[in-house]
PDB file of C-alpha atoms in Angstrom:
ATOM      1  CA  GLN P   1      17.861  -2.955  -5.389  1.00 64.00           C
ATOM      2  CA  VAL P   2      15.092  -4.945  -7.069  1.00 81.00           C
ATOM      3  CA  GLN P   3      11.745  -3.012  -7.367  1.00 92.00           C
ATOM      4  CA  PRO P   4       8.587  -4.255  -5.670  1.00 96.00           C
ATOM      5  CA  VAL P   5       5.934  -5.385  -7.946  1.00 97.00           C
ATOM      6  CA  GLU P   6       2.278  -4.331  -7.393  1.00 98.00           C
ATOM      7  CA  SER P   7      -0.698  -5.766  -8.930  1.00 98.00           C
ATOM      8  CA  GLY P   8      -4.531  -6.259  -8.788  1.00 98.00           C
ATOM      9  CA  GLY P   9      -5.644  -2.774  -9.542  1.00 98.00           C
ATOM     10  CA  GLY P  10      -8.322  -2.059 -12.088  1.00 98.00           C
ATOM     11  CA  LEU P  11     -11.454  -0.069 -12.923  1.00 98.00           C
ATOM     12  CA  VAL P  12     -14.419  -0.639 -10.625  1.00 98.00           C
ATOM     13  CA  GLN P  13     -17.612   0.963  -9.565  1.00 98.00           C
ATOM     14  CA  ALA P  14     -18.180   2.817  -6.232  1.00 98.00           C
ATOM     15  CA  GLY P  15     -18.886   0.503  -3.430  1.00 97.00           C
ATOM     16  CA  GLU P  16     -17.035  -2.500  -4.979  1.00 97.00           C
ATOM     17  CA  SER P  17     -13.987  -4.156  -3.597  1.00 98.00           C
ATOM     18  CA  LEU P  18     -10.405  -4.933  -4.868  1.00 98.00           C
ATOM     19  CA  ARG P  19      -7.393  -6.753  -3.507  1.00 98.00           C
ATOM     20  CA  LEU P  20      -3.967  -5.536  -4.234  1.00 98.00           C
ATOM     21  CA  SER P  21      -0.806  -7.596  -4.027  1.00 98.00           C
ATOM     22  CA  CYS P  22       2.848  -6.680  -3.679  1.00 98.00           C
ATOM     23  CA  THR P  23       5.810  -8.904  -4.027  1.00 97.00           C
ATOM     24  CA  ALA P  24       9.266  -7.821  -3.094  1.00 93.00           C
ATOM     25  CA  PRO P  25      12.728  -9.363  -2.781  1.00 89.00           C
ATOM     26  CA  GLY P  26      13.926 -10.538   0.488  1.00 89.00           C
ATOM     27  CA  SER P  27      16.381  -7.731   0.813  1.00 88.00           C
ATOM     28  CA  THR P  28      13.369  -5.259   0.730  1.00 90.00           C
ATOM     29  CA  PHE P  29      10.716  -7.351   2.421  1.00 93.00           C
ATOM     30  CA  ASP P  30      12.335  -9.527   5.098  1.00 92.00           C
ATOM     31  CA  GLY P  31      12.433  -8.339   8.637  1.00 95.00           C
ATOM     32  CA  ARG P  32      10.949  -4.887   7.639  1.00 96.00           C
ATOM     33  CA  ALA P  33       7.558  -3.378   8.150  1.00 98.00           C
ATOM     34  CA  MET P  34       5.936  -3.023   4.744  1.00 98.00           C
ATOM     35  CA  GLY P  35       3.314  -0.358   3.864  1.00 98.00           C
ATOM     36  CA  TRP P  36       0.952   0.814   1.229  1.00 98.00           C
ATOM     37  CA  PHE P  37       1.233   4.238  -0.292  1.00 98.00           C
ATOM     38  CA  ARG P  38      -0.841   5.806  -3.019  1.00 97.00           C
ATOM     39  CA  LYS P  39      -0.477   8.851  -5.340  1.00 97.00           C
ATOM     40  CA  VAL P  40      -3.137  10.847  -6.724  1.00 95.00           C
ATOM     41  CA  ILE P  41      -2.328  12.995  -9.943  1.00 92.00           C
ATOM     42  CA  GLY P  42      -1.305  16.377  -8.705  1.00 93.00           C
ATOM     43  CA  LYS P  43      -0.680  15.433  -5.082  1.00 95.00           C
ATOM     44  CA  GLU P  44       2.175  14.005  -3.061  1.00 95.00           C
ATOM     45  CA  ARG P  45       2.475  10.218  -2.589  1.00 96.00           C
ATOM     46  CA  GLU P  46       0.983   9.309   0.783  1.00 96.00           C
ATOM     47  CA  GLY P  47       1.433   6.316   3.165  1.00 96.00           C
ATOM     48  CA  PHE P  48      -1.715   4.891   4.765  1.00 96.00           C
ATOM     49  CA  SER P  49      -0.861   1.561   6.148  1.00 97.00           C
ATOM     50  CA  CYS P  50       2.285   0.057   7.684  1.00 98.00           C
ATOM     51  CA  THR P  51       2.355  -3.582   8.749  1.00 98.00           C
ATOM     52  CA  THR P  52       4.876  -4.818  11.226  1.00 97.00           C
ATOM     53  CA  ALA P  53       7.553  -7.249  10.078  1.00 97.00           C
ATOM     54  CA  SER P  54       5.909 -10.103  11.771  1.00 95.00           C
ATOM     55  CA  GLY P  55       2.469  -9.224  10.479  1.00 93.00           C
ATOM     56  CA  GLY P  56       1.021  -8.943  13.855  1.00 93.00           C
ATOM     57  CA  ARG P  57      -0.042  -5.336  13.780  1.00 96.00           C
ATOM     58  CA  THR P  58      -0.928  -2.795  11.107  1.00 96.00           C
ATOM     59  CA  PHE P  59      -0.978   0.845  11.520  1.00 95.00           C
ATOM     60  CA  TYR P  60      -3.356   2.941   9.550  1.00 94.00           C
ATOM     61  CA  SER P  61      -3.811   6.630   8.640  1.00 90.00           C
ATOM     62  CA  ASP P  62      -6.927   8.011  10.248  1.00 85.00           C
ATOM     63  CA  SER P  63      -8.504   8.439   6.646  1.00 79.00           C
ATOM     64  CA  MET P  64      -8.238   4.685   5.924  1.00 78.00           C
ATOM     65  CA  LYS P  65      -9.357   3.085   8.958  1.00 76.00           C
ATOM     66  CA  GLY P  66     -12.276   0.790   8.556  1.00 85.00           C
ATOM     67  CA  ARG P  67     -12.376   0.269   4.740  1.00 92.00           C
ATOM     68  CA  PHE P  68      -8.981  -0.982   3.946  1.00 95.00           C
ATOM     69  CA  THR P  69      -7.073  -4.106   5.553  1.00 97.00           C
ATOM     70  CA  ALA P  70      -3.426  -4.765   4.963  1.00 97.00           C
ATOM     71  CA  SER P  71      -1.754  -8.108   5.560  1.00 97.00           C
ATOM     72  CA  ARG P  72       1.245  -9.973   4.607  1.00 97.00           C
ATOM     73  CA  ASN P  73       2.555 -13.596   4.040  1.00 97.00           C
ATOM     74  CA  ASN P  74       6.175 -13.719   4.974  1.00 96.00           C
ATOM     75  CA  ALA P  75       6.994 -17.101   3.681  1.00 95.00           C
ATOM     76  CA  GLU P  76       5.650 -15.899   0.200  1.00 95.00           C
ATOM     77  CA  LYS P  77       7.110 -12.469   0.685  1.00 96.00           C
ATOM     78  CA  MET P  78       3.770 -11.005  -0.117  1.00 97.00           C
ATOM     79  CA  LEU P  79       1.884  -7.957   1.089  1.00 98.00           C
ATOM     80  CA  TYR P  80      -1.857  -7.592   0.302  1.00 98.00           C
ATOM     81  CA  LEU P  81      -4.417  -4.817   0.661  1.00 98.00           C
ATOM     82  CA  GLN P  82      -8.171  -5.546   0.841  1.00 98.00           C
ATOM     83  CA  MET P  83      -9.986  -2.540  -0.227  1.00 97.00           C
ATOM     84  CA  ASN P  84     -13.899  -2.479   0.445  1.00 96.00           C
ATOM     85  CA  SER P  85     -16.401   0.152  -0.172  1.00 95.00           C
ATOM     86  CA  LEU P  86     -14.256   1.940  -2.673  1.00 96.00           C
ATOM     87  CA  LYS P  87     -15.083   5.499  -3.438  1.00 95.00           C
ATOM     88  CA  PRO P  88     -14.125   7.674  -6.426  1.00 96.00           C
ATOM     89  CA  GLU P  89     -11.668   9.579  -4.219  1.00 94.00           C
ATOM     90  CA  ASP P  90      -9.778   6.331  -3.849  1.00 95.00           C
ATOM     91  CA  THR P  91      -8.667   6.544  -7.587  1.00 97.00           C
ATOM     92  CA  ALA P  92      -4.884   6.665  -7.499  1.00 98.00           C
ATOM     93  CA  MET P  93      -1.749   4.708  -8.219  1.00 98.00           C
ATOM     94  CA  TYR P  94      -0.902   2.223  -5.260  1.00 98.00           C
ATOM     95  CA  TYR P  95       2.561   1.248  -4.324  1.00 98.00           C
ATOM     96  CA  CYS P  96       4.084  -0.734  -1.638  1.00 98.00           C
ATOM     97  CA  ALA P  97       7.482  -0.063   0.243  1.00 97.00           C
ATOM     98  CA  PRO P  98       9.235  -0.660   3.431  1.00 97.00           C
ATOM     99  CA  CYS P  99       7.590   1.805   5.997  1.00 98.00           C
ATOM    100  CA  VAL P 100       7.812   3.682   9.349  1.00 97.00           C
ATOM    101  CA  SER P 101       4.803   4.494  11.264  1.00 95.00           C
ATOM    102  CA  LEU P 102       5.097   7.758  13.191  1.00 91.00           C
ATOM    103  CA  PRO P 103       2.401   9.699  15.050  1.00 87.00           C
ATOM    104  CA  GLY P 104      -0.046  10.989  12.579  1.00 85.00           C
ATOM    105  CA  ILE P 105       2.000   9.833   9.426  1.00 92.00           C
ATOM    106  CA  ILE P 106       3.203   6.840   7.558  1.00 96.00           C
ATOM    107  CA  ARG P 107       6.494   7.320   5.606  1.00 96.00           C
ATOM    108  CA  PRO P 108       8.689   5.158   3.505  1.00 97.00           C
ATOM    109  CA  ALA P 109      11.845   3.873   4.934  1.00 96.00           C
ATOM    110  CA  SER P 110      14.662   6.312   4.581  1.00 95.00           C
ATOM    111  CA  ASP P 111      16.776   3.904   2.798  1.00 93.00           C
ATOM    112  CA  PHE P 112      14.270   2.830   0.280  1.00 94.00           C
ATOM    113  CA  HIS P 113      14.367   4.635  -3.186  1.00 93.00           C
ATOM    114  CA  THR P 114      13.334   1.943  -5.726  1.00 94.00           C
ATOM    115  CA  TRP P 115       9.671   2.378  -6.035  1.00 96.00           C
ATOM    116  CA  GLY P 116       7.962  -0.205  -8.215  1.00 97.00           C
ATOM    117  CA  GLN P 117       5.618   0.944 -11.244  1.00 97.00           C
ATOM    118  CA  GLY P 118       2.543   0.652  -8.917  1.00 98.00           C
ATOM    119  CA  THR P 119      -1.001  -0.569  -9.812  1.00 98.00           C
ATOM    120  CA  GLN P 120      -3.644   1.755 -10.856  1.00 98.00           C
ATOM    121  CA  VAL P 121      -6.991   1.821  -8.936  1.00 98.00           C
ATOM    122  CA  THR P 122      -9.831   3.662 -10.814  1.00 98.00           C
ATOM    123  CA  VAL P 123     -13.167   3.898  -8.961  1.00 98.00           C
ATOM    124  CA  ALA P 124     -16.079   5.126 -11.122  1.00 98.00           C
ATOM    125  CA  SER P 125     -19.115   6.815  -9.534  1.00 94.00           C
TER     126      SER P 125
END
């Protein structure tokens, strides 16, 4: 499998915004729900958004509702994450992957193993 490629991260001040992008090959992207995950040093990677294959609906973890908005462009095989009102605790490496939304949790698809390198978001206070 070819890895997804995440981009758009950077160093910002608290309260500022960033827009992350993810591109993935058709074998990973087409017809699949796609989600955003993040990993903080010392913690497990966690999923926080999962957008349906059509792009018509996105599920968010409770902690992410309101500040982050995920979207996708199926023609371009792109997944986006608009991040507003960033906080220092949002500092993490961000990844995209096919996802499954379950009650109370968002997980990567069980058949997905080829994580990209991610894009680093650092929020200064």
